[in-house]
XYZ file of C-alpha atoms in Angstrom:
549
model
C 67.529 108.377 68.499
C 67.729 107.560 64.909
C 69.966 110.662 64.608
C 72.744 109.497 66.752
C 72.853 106.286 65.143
C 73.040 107.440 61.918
C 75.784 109.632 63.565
C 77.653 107.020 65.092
C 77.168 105.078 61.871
C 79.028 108.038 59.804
C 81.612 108.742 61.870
C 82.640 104.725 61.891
C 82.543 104.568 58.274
C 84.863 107.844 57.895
C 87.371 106.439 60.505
C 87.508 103.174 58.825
C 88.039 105.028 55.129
C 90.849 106.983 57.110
C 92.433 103.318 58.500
C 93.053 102.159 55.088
C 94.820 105.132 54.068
C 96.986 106.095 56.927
C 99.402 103.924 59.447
C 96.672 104.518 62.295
C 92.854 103.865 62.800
C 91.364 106.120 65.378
C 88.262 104.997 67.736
C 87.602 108.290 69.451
C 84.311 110.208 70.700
C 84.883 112.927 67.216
C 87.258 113.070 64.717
C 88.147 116.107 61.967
C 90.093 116.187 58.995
C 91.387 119.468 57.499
C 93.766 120.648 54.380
C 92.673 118.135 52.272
C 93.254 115.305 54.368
C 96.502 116.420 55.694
C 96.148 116.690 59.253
C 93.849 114.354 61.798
C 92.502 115.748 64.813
C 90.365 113.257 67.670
C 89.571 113.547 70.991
C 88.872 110.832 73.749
C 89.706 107.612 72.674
C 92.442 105.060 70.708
C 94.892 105.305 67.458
C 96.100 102.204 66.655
C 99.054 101.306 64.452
C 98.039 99.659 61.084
C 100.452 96.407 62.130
C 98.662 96.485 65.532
C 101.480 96.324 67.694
C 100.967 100.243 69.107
C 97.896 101.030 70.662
C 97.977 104.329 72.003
C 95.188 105.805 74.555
C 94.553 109.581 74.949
C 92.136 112.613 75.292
C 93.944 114.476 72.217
C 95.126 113.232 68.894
C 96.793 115.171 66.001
C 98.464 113.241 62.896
C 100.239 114.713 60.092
C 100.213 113.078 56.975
C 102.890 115.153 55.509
C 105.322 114.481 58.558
C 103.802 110.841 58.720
C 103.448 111.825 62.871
C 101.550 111.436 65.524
C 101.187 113.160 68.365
C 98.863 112.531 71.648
C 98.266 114.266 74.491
C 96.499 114.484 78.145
C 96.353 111.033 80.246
C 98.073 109.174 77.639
C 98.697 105.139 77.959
C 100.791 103.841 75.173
C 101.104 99.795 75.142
C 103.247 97.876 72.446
C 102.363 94.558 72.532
C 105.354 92.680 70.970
C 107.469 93.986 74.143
C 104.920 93.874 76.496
C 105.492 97.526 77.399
C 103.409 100.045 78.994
C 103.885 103.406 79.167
C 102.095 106.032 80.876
C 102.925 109.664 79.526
C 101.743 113.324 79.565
C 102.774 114.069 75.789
C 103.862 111.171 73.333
C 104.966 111.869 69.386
C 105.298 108.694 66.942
C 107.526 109.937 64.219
C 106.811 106.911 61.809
C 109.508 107.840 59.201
C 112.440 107.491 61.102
C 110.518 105.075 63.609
C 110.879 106.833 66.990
C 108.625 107.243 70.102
C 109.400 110.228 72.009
C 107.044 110.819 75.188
C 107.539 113.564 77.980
C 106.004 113.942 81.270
C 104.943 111.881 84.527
C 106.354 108.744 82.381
C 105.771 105.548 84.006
C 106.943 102.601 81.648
C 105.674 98.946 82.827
C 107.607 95.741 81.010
C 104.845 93.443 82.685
C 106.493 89.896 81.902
C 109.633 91.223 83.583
C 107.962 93.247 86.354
C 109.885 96.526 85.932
C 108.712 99.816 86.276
C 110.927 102.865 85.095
C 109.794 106.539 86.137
C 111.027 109.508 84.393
C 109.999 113.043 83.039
C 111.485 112.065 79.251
C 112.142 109.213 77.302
C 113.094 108.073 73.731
C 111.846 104.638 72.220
C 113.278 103.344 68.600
C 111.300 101.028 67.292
C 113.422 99.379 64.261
C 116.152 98.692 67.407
C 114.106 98.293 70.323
C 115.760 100.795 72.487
C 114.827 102.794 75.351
C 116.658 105.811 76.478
C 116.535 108.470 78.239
C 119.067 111.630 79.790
C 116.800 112.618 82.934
C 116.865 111.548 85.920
C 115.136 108.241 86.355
C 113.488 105.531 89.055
C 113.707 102.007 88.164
C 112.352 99.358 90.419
C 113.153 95.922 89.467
C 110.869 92.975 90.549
C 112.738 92.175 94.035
C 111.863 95.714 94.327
C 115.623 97.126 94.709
C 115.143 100.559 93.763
C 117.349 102.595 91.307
C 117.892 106.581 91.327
C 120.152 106.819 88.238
C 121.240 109.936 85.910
C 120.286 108.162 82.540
C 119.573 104.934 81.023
C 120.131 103.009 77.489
C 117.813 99.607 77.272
C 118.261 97.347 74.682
C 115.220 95.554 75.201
C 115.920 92.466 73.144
C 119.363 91.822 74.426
C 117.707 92.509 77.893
C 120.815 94.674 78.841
C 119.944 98.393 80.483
C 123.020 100.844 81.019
C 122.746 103.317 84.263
C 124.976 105.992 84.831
C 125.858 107.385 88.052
C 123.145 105.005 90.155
C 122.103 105.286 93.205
C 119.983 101.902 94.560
C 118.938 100.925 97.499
C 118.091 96.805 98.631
C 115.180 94.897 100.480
C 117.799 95.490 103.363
C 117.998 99.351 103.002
C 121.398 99.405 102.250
C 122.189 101.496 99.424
C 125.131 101.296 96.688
C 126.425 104.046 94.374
C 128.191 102.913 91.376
C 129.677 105.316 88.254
C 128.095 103.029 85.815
C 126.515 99.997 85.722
C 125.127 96.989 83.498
C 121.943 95.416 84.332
C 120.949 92.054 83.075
C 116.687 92.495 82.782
C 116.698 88.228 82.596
C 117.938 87.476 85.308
C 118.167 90.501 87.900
C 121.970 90.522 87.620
C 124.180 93.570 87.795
C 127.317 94.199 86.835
C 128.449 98.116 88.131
C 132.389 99.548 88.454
C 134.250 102.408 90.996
C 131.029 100.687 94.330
C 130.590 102.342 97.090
C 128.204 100.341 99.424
C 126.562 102.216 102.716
C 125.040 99.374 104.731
C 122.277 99.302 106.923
C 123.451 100.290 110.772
C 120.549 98.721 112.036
C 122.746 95.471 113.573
C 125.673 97.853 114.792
C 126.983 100.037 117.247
C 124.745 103.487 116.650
C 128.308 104.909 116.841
C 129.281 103.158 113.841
C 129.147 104.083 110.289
C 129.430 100.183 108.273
C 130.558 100.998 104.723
C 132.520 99.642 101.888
C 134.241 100.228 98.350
C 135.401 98.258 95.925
C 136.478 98.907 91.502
C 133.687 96.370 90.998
C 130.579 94.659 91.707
C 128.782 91.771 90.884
C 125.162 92.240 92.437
C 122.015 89.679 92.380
C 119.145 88.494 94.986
C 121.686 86.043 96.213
C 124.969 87.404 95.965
C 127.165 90.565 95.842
C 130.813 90.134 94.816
C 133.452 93.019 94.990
C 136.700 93.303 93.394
C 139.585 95.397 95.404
C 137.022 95.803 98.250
C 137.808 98.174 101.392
C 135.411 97.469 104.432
C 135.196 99.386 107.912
C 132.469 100.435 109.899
C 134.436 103.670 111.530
C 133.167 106.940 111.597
C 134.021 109.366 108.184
C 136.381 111.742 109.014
C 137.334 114.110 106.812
C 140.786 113.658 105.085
C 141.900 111.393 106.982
C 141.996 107.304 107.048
C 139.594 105.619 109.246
C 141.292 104.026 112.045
C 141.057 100.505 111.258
C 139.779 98.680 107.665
C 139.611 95.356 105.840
C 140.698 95.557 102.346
C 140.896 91.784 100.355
C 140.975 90.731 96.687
C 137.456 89.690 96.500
C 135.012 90.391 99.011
C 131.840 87.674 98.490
C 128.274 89.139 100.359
C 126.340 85.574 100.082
C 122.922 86.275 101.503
C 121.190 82.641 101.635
C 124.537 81.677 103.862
C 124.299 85.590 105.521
C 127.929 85.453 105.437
C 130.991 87.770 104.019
C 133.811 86.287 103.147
C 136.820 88.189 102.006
C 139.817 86.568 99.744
C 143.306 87.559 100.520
C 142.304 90.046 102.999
C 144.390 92.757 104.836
C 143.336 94.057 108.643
C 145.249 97.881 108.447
C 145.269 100.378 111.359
C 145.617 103.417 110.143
C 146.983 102.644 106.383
C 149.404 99.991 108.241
C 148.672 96.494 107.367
C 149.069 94.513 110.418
C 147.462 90.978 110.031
C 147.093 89.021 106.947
C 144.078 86.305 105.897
C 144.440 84.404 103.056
C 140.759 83.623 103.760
C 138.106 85.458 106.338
C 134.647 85.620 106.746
C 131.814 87.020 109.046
C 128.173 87.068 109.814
C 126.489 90.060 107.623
C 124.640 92.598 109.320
C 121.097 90.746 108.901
C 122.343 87.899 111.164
C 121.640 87.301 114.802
C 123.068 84.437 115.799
C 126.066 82.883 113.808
C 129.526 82.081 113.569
C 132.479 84.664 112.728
C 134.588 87.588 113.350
C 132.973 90.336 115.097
C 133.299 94.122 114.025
C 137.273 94.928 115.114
C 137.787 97.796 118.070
C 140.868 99.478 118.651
C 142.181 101.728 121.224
C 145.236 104.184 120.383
C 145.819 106.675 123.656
C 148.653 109.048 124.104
C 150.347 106.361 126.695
C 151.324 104.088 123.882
C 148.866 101.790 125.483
C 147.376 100.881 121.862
C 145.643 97.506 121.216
C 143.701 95.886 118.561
C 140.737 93.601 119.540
C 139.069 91.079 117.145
C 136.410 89.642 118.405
C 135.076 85.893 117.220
C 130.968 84.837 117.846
C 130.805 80.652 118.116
C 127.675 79.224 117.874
C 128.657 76.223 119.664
C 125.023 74.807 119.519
C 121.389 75.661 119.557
C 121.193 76.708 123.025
C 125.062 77.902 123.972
C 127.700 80.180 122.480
C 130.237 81.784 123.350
C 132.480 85.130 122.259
C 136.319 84.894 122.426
C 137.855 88.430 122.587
C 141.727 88.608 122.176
C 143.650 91.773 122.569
C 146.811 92.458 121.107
C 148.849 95.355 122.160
C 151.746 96.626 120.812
C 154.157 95.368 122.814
C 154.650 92.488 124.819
C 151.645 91.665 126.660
C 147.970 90.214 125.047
C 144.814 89.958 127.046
C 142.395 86.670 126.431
C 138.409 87.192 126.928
C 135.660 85.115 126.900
C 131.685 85.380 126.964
C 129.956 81.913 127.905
C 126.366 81.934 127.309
C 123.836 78.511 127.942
C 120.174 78.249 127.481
C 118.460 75.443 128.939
C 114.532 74.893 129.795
C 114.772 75.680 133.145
C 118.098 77.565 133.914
C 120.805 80.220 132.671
C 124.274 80.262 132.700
C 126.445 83.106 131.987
C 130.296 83.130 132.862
C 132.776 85.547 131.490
C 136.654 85.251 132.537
C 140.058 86.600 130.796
C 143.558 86.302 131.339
C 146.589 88.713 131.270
C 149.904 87.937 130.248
C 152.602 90.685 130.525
C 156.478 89.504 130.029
C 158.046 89.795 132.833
C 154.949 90.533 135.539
C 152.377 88.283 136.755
C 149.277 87.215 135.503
C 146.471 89.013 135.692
C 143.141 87.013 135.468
C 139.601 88.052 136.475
C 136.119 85.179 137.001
C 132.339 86.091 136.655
C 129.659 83.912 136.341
C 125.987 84.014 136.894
C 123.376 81.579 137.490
C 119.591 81.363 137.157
C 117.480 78.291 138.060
C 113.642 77.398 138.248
C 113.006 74.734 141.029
C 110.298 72.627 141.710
C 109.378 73.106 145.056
C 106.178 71.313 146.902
C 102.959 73.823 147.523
C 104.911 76.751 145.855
C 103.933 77.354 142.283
C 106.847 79.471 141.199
C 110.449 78.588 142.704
C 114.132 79.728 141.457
C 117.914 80.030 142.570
C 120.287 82.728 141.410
C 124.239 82.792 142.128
C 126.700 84.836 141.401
C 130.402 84.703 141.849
C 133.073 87.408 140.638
C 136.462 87.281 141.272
C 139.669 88.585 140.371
C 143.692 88.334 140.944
C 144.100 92.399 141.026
C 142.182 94.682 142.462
C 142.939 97.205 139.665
C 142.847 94.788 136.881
C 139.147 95.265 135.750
C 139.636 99.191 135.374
C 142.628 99.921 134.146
C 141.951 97.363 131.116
C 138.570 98.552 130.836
C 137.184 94.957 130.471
C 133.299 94.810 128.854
C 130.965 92.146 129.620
C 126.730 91.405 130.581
C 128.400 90.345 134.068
C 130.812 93.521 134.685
C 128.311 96.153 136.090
C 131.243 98.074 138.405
C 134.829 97.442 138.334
C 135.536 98.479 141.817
C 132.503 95.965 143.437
C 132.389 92.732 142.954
C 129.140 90.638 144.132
C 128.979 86.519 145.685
C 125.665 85.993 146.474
C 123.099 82.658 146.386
C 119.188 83.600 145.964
C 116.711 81.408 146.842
C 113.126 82.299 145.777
C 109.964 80.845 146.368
C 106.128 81.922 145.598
C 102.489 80.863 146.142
C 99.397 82.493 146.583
C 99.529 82.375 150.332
C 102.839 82.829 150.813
C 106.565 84.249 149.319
C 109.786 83.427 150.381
C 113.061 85.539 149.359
C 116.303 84.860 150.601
C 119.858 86.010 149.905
C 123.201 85.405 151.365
C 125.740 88.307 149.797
C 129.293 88.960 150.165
C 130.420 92.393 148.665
C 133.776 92.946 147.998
C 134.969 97.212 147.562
C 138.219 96.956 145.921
C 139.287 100.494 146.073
C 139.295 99.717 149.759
C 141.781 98.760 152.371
C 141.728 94.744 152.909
C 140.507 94.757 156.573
C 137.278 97.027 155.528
C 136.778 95.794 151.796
C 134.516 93.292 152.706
C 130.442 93.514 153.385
C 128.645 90.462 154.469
C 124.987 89.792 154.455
C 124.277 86.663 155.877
C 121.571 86.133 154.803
C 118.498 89.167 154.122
C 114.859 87.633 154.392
C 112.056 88.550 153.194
C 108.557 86.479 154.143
C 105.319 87.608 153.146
C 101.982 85.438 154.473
C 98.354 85.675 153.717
C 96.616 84.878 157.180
C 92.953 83.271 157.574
C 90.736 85.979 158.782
C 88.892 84.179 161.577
C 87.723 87.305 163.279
C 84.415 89.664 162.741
C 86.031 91.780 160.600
C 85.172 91.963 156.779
C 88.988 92.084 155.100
C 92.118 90.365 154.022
C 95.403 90.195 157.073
C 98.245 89.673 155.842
C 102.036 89.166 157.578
C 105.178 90.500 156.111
C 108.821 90.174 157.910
C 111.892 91.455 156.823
C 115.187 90.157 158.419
C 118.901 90.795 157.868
C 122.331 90.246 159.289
C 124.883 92.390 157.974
C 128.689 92.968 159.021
C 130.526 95.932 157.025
C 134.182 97.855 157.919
C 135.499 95.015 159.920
C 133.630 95.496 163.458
C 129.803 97.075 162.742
C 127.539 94.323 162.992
C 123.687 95.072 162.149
C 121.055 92.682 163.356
C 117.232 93.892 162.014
C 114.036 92.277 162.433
C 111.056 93.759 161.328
C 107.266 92.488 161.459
C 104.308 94.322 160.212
C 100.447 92.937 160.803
C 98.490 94.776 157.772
C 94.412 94.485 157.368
C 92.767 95.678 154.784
C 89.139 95.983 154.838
C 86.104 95.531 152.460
C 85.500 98.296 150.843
C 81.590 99.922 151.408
C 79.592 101.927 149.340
C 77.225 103.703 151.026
C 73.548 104.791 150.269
C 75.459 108.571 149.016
C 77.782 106.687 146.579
C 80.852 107.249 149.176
C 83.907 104.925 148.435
C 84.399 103.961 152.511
C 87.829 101.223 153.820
C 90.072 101.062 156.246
C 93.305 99.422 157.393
C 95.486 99.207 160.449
C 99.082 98.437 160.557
C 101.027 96.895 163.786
C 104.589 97.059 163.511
C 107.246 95.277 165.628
C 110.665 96.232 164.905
C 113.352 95.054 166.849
C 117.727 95.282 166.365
C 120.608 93.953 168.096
C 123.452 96.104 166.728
C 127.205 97.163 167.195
C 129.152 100.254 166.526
C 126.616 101.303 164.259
C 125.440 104.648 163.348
C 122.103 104.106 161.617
C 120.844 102.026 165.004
C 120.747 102.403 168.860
C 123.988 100.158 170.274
C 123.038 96.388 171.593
C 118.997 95.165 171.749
C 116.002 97.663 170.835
C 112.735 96.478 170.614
C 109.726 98.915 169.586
C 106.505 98.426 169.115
C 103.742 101.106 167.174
C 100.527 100.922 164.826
C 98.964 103.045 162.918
C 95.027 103.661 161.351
C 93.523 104.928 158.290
C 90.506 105.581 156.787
C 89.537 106.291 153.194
C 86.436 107.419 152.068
C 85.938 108.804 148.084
C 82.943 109.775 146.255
C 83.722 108.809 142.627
C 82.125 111.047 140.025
């Protein structure tokens, strides 16, 4: 025991004689000094710089007096404390003559008041300037956590200014920007890049869709983005060619507390040809849900010359209601008008959409959808709700040949009337529906189908009989009249009990049930049904037995 501390003690007091003479002190497990003092060799532990500012941590040490450098190896962690940087490194040399850090390998470098973290495979630090470079490939996160792929880097610490070249960074958002070269202001998070090319997230578009923009410049923070000479579409690439429709504008201004885009002097072109002019525009970015502005732009060019250009426009009229106002403008004389109603309330929906067609010369075209959904409150039923629909239109060919879009447009060759009553309890469910379908691509006097009305009843019936079970009493009724002269009258009633179920003393599963059906029609010139009245009468048994295992 004494032998170890007088160890200890001896290898202290040769480390401290070495401090005094040379620009580092070493705290390591050993230590070794050969040629006459010329080189320094330690293992497992510190060297720190006679000023105090670098502390270096590593499992191998060598320092040449001659070269006045120092070189560490294996696990390293190099922290200099007047820049509040830490580096992580495989290999590190301190040249102290011409005051330059150069470390290689698995480099992690932490500025820790800052929060930014730059990862690279070689980097050069000089001390007298307080630079940091490198010419690999890097990673630098900053601390909103935007994440940088660049070619190289050049960090002037002190003037908190670090150069990229050919970066490649990607936002909160996941959408990712590629700029030629780029400034980045380390204070406040600011960047200032040239030659942008933007590829935003498609996660709010059409999967169709390919959103993407380009600009000579860019402004980028937490808060905003701001591109000079922008160019923005969201059509497909295709190769050597222009996309089919673009927005390019002076300034295009991303402001992401607002979530909005607004464009200065902007141009809408179709195919390189400018064809509408804003001197000011703006639109919900892609992050937004519900919000005023332009929709993304569709156009249609087909071999008829029957090319339009539709703009959509989202208004967020209030809390509860918007709407979506879809014009179309062709390239001649004619322009179809769309709009999407939409209203919220507590206890109902509403949700109308209806356009108009005007064609010089010709008649106007117009078409009328709206749908309705409505809780009740109806005595002894807990759960109670109306639903109508009407659709209409001036033309029976109107809704196809202009291809019209919308929640309420599920064919465009059937359109639906109808009023829905339904009502529910625990004893007993109501449904009722009164329909009138119109076919369009048929003649008038067979176009039309009416169902007036279908019922459907279902009733839970007191079991005042011997039997262990549950009755119950369902009905189905409907009146239909379909290609002018079939008429369809159809009443069905079915008597269902279902039993207890039994286990018995072998573990068998054992119910049963019965069924007696009454069906009974009144039809004409049908071919699904006898002619006139037909009444029939049947029932049926079953038992179940199961062993479960």
């Amino acid at each position: 025991m004494k032998n170890n501390f007088f160890l200890f003690l001896a290898i202290f007091l040769f480390s401290s004689c070495i401090s005094a003479a040379d620009p580092f002190k070493f705290e390591t497990t050993d230590i070794q000094i050969t040629e006459n003092g010329n080189f320094i060799f330690a293992n497992n532990g510190k060297a720190i710089s006679f000023d105090n500012n670098l502390e270096i941590e590593a499992e191998k040490f060598k320092y040449s007096k001659e070269l006045d450098q120092l070189e560490a190896n294996n696990n390293g962690i190099a922290i200099i404390k007047s820049q509040n940087l830490k580096i992580n490194f495989d290999e590190m040399i301190v040249n102290e003559k011409i005051s330059i850090i150069e470390a290689n390998g698995n480099i992690k470098i932490y500025e820790i008041e800052k929060d930014l973290l730059i990862e690279t495979s070689s980097v050069t630090y000089d001390k007298k300037n307080n630079i940091l470079n490198s010419a690999t490939k890097s990673i630098i996160t900053d601390k909103y956590k935007n994440i940088f792929n660049v070619d190289s880097f050049y960090y002037e610490i002190s003037k908190h200014i670090l150069k990229i070249e050919n970066a490649n960074f990607k936002d909160l958002d996941n959408n990712i920007f590629k700029t030629s070269i780029a400034y980045i202001n380390t204070k406040n998070n600011k960047l200032f890049g040239k030659d942008i090319k933007a590829y935003l997230n498609n996660k709010s578009f059409n999967k169709k869709n390919e959103p993407r923009l380009k600009g000579n410049s860019v402004v980028h923070d937490n808060e905003d983005t701001i591109i000079t000479k922008g160019v923005f579409t969201t059509c497909k690439k295709r190769e050597g060619k222009c996309p089919p429709w673009q927005l390019s504008a002076e300034k295009i201004h991303h402001d992401k507390k607002k979530q909005l885009i607004n464009y200065k002097n902007a141009w809408l072109k179709v195919y390189d040809t400018p064809i509408m002019y804003f001197p000011k525009f703006f639109h919900p970015d892609p992050t937004v849900k519900r919000k005023s502005g332009f929709l993304i732009p569709t156009i249609k060019n087909s071999p008829n010359s029957d090319n339009w250009l539709n703009v959509p426009y989202f208004f967020a009229i209030a809390q509860n209601k918007d709407a979506t106002f879809s014009p179309r403008f062709y390239n001649d004389d004619k322009i179809l008008l769309q709009t999407e109603f939409r209203q919220v309330n507590f206890e109902s929906n509403h949700l109308s959409d209806f356009s108009i067609f005007k064609e010089k010369n010709k008649d106007t075209k117009t078409h009328f959808f709206y749908n309705l959904n409505k809780n009740l409150f109806v005595k002894n039923f807990e759960e109670s709700n109306i639903d109508v629909k009407v659709q209409q239109t001036s033309n029976d060919t109107y809704l196809k040949a202009n291809k019209l879009e919308s929640l309420l447009i599920k064919d465009n060759n059937i359109l639906e009337n109808s009023f829905g009553l339904n009502l529910y309890s625990n004893n007993l469910s109501v449904d009722t529906q009164f329909t009138v379908y119109e076919d369009l691509n048929k003649k008038k006097s067979d176009r039309f189908e009416y169902i007036l009305p279908i019922l459907n009843l279902t009733k839970k019936i007191n079991n005042k009989t011997n039997l262990n079970g549950e009755f119950l009493f369902t009905s189905t009724n409907k009146i239909r009249n379909y290609n002018t002269n079939i008429f369809e009258k159809i009443n069905v009633n079915d008597l269902i009990f279902n039993s207890d179920p039994k286990i018995s003393n072998m573990g068998f599963y054992n119910n049963y049930n019965f069924i007696i059906k009454n069906a009974n029609t009144d039809t004409q010139n049908s071919e699904d049904f006898k002619e006139d009245e037909n009444y029939y009468l049947s029932g049926i048994f079953q038992f179940n037995s199961s062993l479960p295992l």
